[in-house]
Coordinates of C-alpha atoms in Angstrom, one line a residue:
X1 CA -0.1 -0.1 0.0
X2 CA 3.2 2.1 1.1
X3 CA 4.2 2.2 -2.6
X4 CA 0.7 2.1 -4.1
X5 CA 0.7 6.4 -2.4
X6 CA 3.7 7.2 -3.6
X7 CA 3.0 6.3 -6.9
X8 CA -0.6 8.1 -6.1
X9 CA 1.7 11.2 -5.1
X10 CA 4.1 11.1 -8.1
X11 CA 1.8 10.9 -10.7
X12 CA -0.5 13.7 -9.4
X13 CA 3.6 15.9 -8.9
X14 CA 3.9 15.4 -12.7
X15 CA 0.5 15.1 -14.5
X16 CA -0.4 19.1 -12.4
X17 CA 3.0 19.8 -13.5
X18 CA 2.0 18.9 -17.3
X19 CA -1.6 19.7 -17.4
X20 CA -3.2 22.6 -14.4
X21 CA -1.1 25.4 -15.7
X22 CA -4.1 26.4 -17.7
X23 CA -6.9 25.7 -15.2
X24 CA -5.2 27.1 -12.3
X25 CA -5.0 30.6 -13.7
X26 CA -9.1 30.2 -14.2
X27 CA -9.7 29.0 -11.2
X28 CA -8.1 32.0 -10.3
X29 CA -10.3 34.5 -12.1
X30 CA -12.8 32.3 -10.2
X31 CA -12.4 32.7 -7.1
X32 CA -11.4 36.1 -7.1
X33 CA -14.8 36.7 -8.1
X34 CA -16.4 35.0 -5.9
X35 CA -14.8 37.5 -2.9
X36 CA -13.5 37.2 0.3
X37 CA -13.6 33.7 2.4
X38 CA -10.9 31.4 3.0
X39 CA -10.2 30.9 -0.8
X40 CA -10.5 35.0 -1.3
X41 CA -7.2 36.9 -2.4
X42 CA -4.3 37.1 -0.4
X43 CA -3.2 40.6 1.6
X44 CA 0.2 39.8 0.1
X45 CA 0.0 37.6 -3.9
X46 CA 2.9 35.9 -4.5
X47 CA 4.8 37.3 -7.9
X48 CA 7.8 37.3 -9.7
X49 CA 11.1 38.2 -7.1
X50 CA 8.6 37.1 -3.7
X51 CA 10.8 34.9 -1.0
X52 CA 9.1 33.0 1.0
X53 CA 11.1 31.4 5.0
X54 CA 9.2 29.6 6.6
X55 CA 9.9 26.7 9.7
X56 CA 8.2 24.1 10.0
X57 CA 8.1 20.8 12.7
X58 CA 8.4 18.1 10.0
X59 CA 8.7 13.6 10.4
X60 CA 10.7 11.2 8.8
X61 CA 8.9 8.1 8.4
X62 CA 11.9 5.7 6.2
X63 CA 10.0 2.9 4.3
X64 CA 13.0 0.1 3.1
X65 CA 11.5 -1.6 -0.3
X66 CA 14.5 -3.7 -0.4
X67 CA 17.5 -5.3 1.0
X68 CA 20.6 -6.6 0.3
X69 CA 22.5 -7.7 3.7
X70 CA 25.5 -9.8 3.1
X71 CA 26.4 -12.4 4.1
X72 CA 23.9 -12.4 6.7
X73 CA 20.6 -11.8 4.6
X74 CA 17.7 -10.3 6.8
X75 CA 15.7 -6.7 5.6
X76 CA 17.0 -3.4 7.8
X77 CA 15.0 -1.4 8.7
X78 CA 15.3 2.8 9.8
X79 CA 13.2 4.5 12.5
X80 CA 11.2 7.6 12.0
X81 CA 12.5 11.0 12.7
X82 CA 10.8 14.9 14.2
X83 CA 12.6 17.9 13.5
X84 CA 12.2 21.3 13.3
X85 CA 13.1 22.6 8.9
X86 CA 14.4 26.0 7.5
X87 CA 12.2 26.7 3.9
X88 CA 13.2 29.4 1.9
X89 CA 11.2 29.4 -1.8
X90 CA 12.1 31.7 -4.8
X91 CA 9.7 32.6 -7.1
X92 CA 11.1 33.2 -10.8
X93 CA 7.8 33.9 -11.8
X94 CA 4.3 34.3 -10.2
X95 CA 4.0 30.4 -10.3
X96 CA 6.7 29.3 -10.3
X97 CA 9.6 28.5 -7.7
X98 CA 12.4 26.9 -6.1
X99 CA 12.6 25.7 -2.7
X100 CA 15.3 24.7 -0.5
X101 CA 15.1 22.9 2.5
X102 CA 17.3 21.9 5.6
X103 CA 16.9 19.9 8.3
X104 CA 18.0 17.1 10.5
X105 CA 17.4 14.0 11.8
X106 CA 18.2 11.5 14.1
X107 CA 17.1 7.7 13.2
X108 CA 18.1 4.2 15.0
X109 CA 19.2 1.5 12.7
X110 CA 18.8 -2.2 12.4
X111 CA 18.7 -5.8 11.0
X112 CA 16.0 -8.8 10.8
X113 CA 15.5 -12.0 10.1
X114 CA 19.0 -12.3 9.4
X115 CA 21.0 -15.4 10.6
X116 CA 21.9 -13.8 13.8
X117 CA 18.8 -12.8 14.6
X118 CA 17.6 -9.2 15.2
X119 CA 20.4 -7.2 15.0
X120 CA 21.0 -3.2 16.5
X121 CA 23.2 -1.3 14.2
X122 CA 23.5 1.7 15.9
X123 CA 22.1 5.1 15.2
X124 CA 23.3 7.9 12.4
X125 CA 21.9 11.4 11.7
X126 CA 21.4 12.2 8.4
X127 CA 21.0 16.1 6.9
X128 CA 19.0 16.1 3.2
X129 CA 19.1 19.4 1.2
X130 CA 16.5 18.9 -1.1
X131 CA 16.2 21.4 -4.2
X132 CA 12.3 21.4 -5.9
X133 CA 11.1 23.3 -9.1
X134 CA 7.5 24.2 -7.4
X135 CA 4.4 25.2 -9.3
X136 CA 1.8 27.2 -7.4
X137 CA -1.5 27.1 -8.9
X138 CA -3.2 30.0 -7.1
X139 CA -0.3 33.0 -6.5
X140 CA -2.9 35.5 -6.2
X141 CA -5.5 33.7 -3.5
X142 CA -5.1 33.4 0.8
X143 CA -5.0 29.5 -0.3
X144 CA -1.8 28.6 -2.5
X145 CA -1.5 24.9 -3.7
X146 CA 1.2 24.0 -5.5
X147 CA 3.3 20.7 -7.1
X148 CA 7.0 19.9 -7.5
X149 CA 9.7 17.7 -8.5
X150 CA 13.9 17.8 -7.4
X151 CA 16.7 16.2 -6.3
X152 CA 17.5 15.3 -2.2
X153 CA 20.9 14.9 -1.6
X154 CA 21.8 12.7 1.5
X155 CA 24.6 13.1 4.2
X156 CA 25.1 11.0 7.0
X157 CA 27.2 11.9 10.2
X158 CA 27.3 11.1 14.2
X159 CA 26.8 7.2 13.7
X160 CA 26.8 5.3 17.0
X161 CA 27.4 1.7 16.7
X162 CA 25.3 0.0 19.6
X163 CA 28.2 -1.6 20.8
X164 CA 29.8 -4.7 21.7
X165 CA 28.4 -5.8 18.6
X166 CA 28.7 -3.6 15.9
X167 CA 31.9 -1.5 16.6
X168 CA 31.9 0.4 13.4
X169 CA 29.9 1.5 10.7
X170 CA 29.4 4.0 8.2
X171 CA 26.9 5.3 5.4
X172 CA 27.4 6.1 1.6
X173 CA 25.8 9.6 0.9
X174 CA 23.5 9.5 -1.6
X175 CA 21.4 11.7 -3.9
X176 CA 17.8 11.0 -5.6
X177 CA 14.3 13.2 -7.2
X178 CA 12.1 13.7 -4.6
X179 CA 7.8 14.7 -5.1
X180 CA 6.5 17.3 -3.5
X181 CA 3.1 18.4 -3.1
X182 CA 1.9 21.0 -0.3
X183 CA 0.1 24.8 0.3
X184 CA 0.1 27.5 1.1
X185 CA -2.7 29.6 3.2
X186 CA -2.1 33.9 3.7
X187 CA -4.0 34.2 6.5
X188 CA -2.3 37.6 7.5
X189 CA -0.4 39.9 6.3
X190 CA 2.9 38.5 5.1
X191 CA 2.2 35.8 7.1
X192 CA 1.4 32.4 6.1
X193 CA 0.7 28.2 7.3
X194 CA 2.0 25.8 5.3
X195 CA 1.6 22.5 4.7
X196 CA 3.8 20.2 2.2
X197 CA 4.5 16.3 2.1
X198 CA 7.4 15.0 -0.2
X199 CA 8.6 11.6 -0.9
X200 CA 12.2 10.9 -1.0
X201 CA 13.6 8.0 -3.0
X202 CA 17.4 6.9 -2.0
X203 CA 19.4 4.6 -1.8
X204 CA 21.7 4.0 0.3
X205 CA 25.1 1.0 0.9
X206 CA 26.0 0.7 4.9
X207 CA 29.4 -0.6 5.8
X208 CA 29.6 -2.0 9.4
X209 CA 31.4 -3.9 11.1
X210 CA 30.7 -6.7 14.0
X211 CA 32.0 -9.0 16.1
X212 CA 30.7 -12.0 13.2
X213 CA 32.9 -9.8 10.8
X214 CA 32.2 -7.2 8.2
X215 CA 29.1 -6.8 6.5
X216 CA 27.3 -5.1 3.4
X217 CA 24.5 -4.3 3.8
X218 CA 22.5 -1.9 0.4
X219 CA 19.1 -1.1 1.1
X220 CA 16.7 1.2 -1.0
X221 CA 15.6 3.9 1.8
X222 CA 12.6 5.8 0.2
X223 CA 11.7 8.4 3.1
X224 CA 8.3 10.7 3.3
X225 CA 8.4 13.9 4.7
X226 CA 5.5 15.8 6.4
X227 CA 6.0 19.6 7.3
X228 CA 3.5 21.8 9.0
X229 CA 4.5 25.7 9.9
X230 CA 4.0 29.0 9.5
X231 CA 6.7 31.6 7.2
X232 CA 6.9 34.9 6.0
X233 CA 6.5 36.5 2.8
X234 CA 8.8 39.1 1.5

């Protein structure tokens, strides 16, 4: 079900990017003609040169679709994490924008169903800056949904092995595509609320020195990142 949901998210984002610009313009005119309310005109409309800065709380939900652990077999498991996130968005036109996010979360890593049973590997921090190109459908309205596509680069650091079973381990830096969907709500003046969901597609390799010898684990790690925050438009 998780895989189907991700494919659905990707299809929605890509289809919307390709097909909705004309529809969005028509919706914007119609909504503005209806007056105020939730879908009324934004106190601070978005336009070319606009910049948004926001602070969010995010939840990171990793999903390991496939694993190859040599030589003990099994499945890599990674815990979720919660963290603050800083986001900056710059508008190239009224509708098109570039967004960069920065956050860092700590995760517990283990291996299950191995020849040695359950193995607690340790913990690691990840810094996954993500740059996306976004299309904002209703830049003149309070409620402004958007979709985007981009790239994530994940840097792993501050690893803590679960001694004495694991003496040392490292995770390779990796990069992969990201899909994005969300909305802003300009509730007062320059201030806005934001909801955002990103799906990242990453593959990484863990090299582990343990009491059983060297273990290599390749895994398809594709986290979903969901955030809620507040920001300011310049």
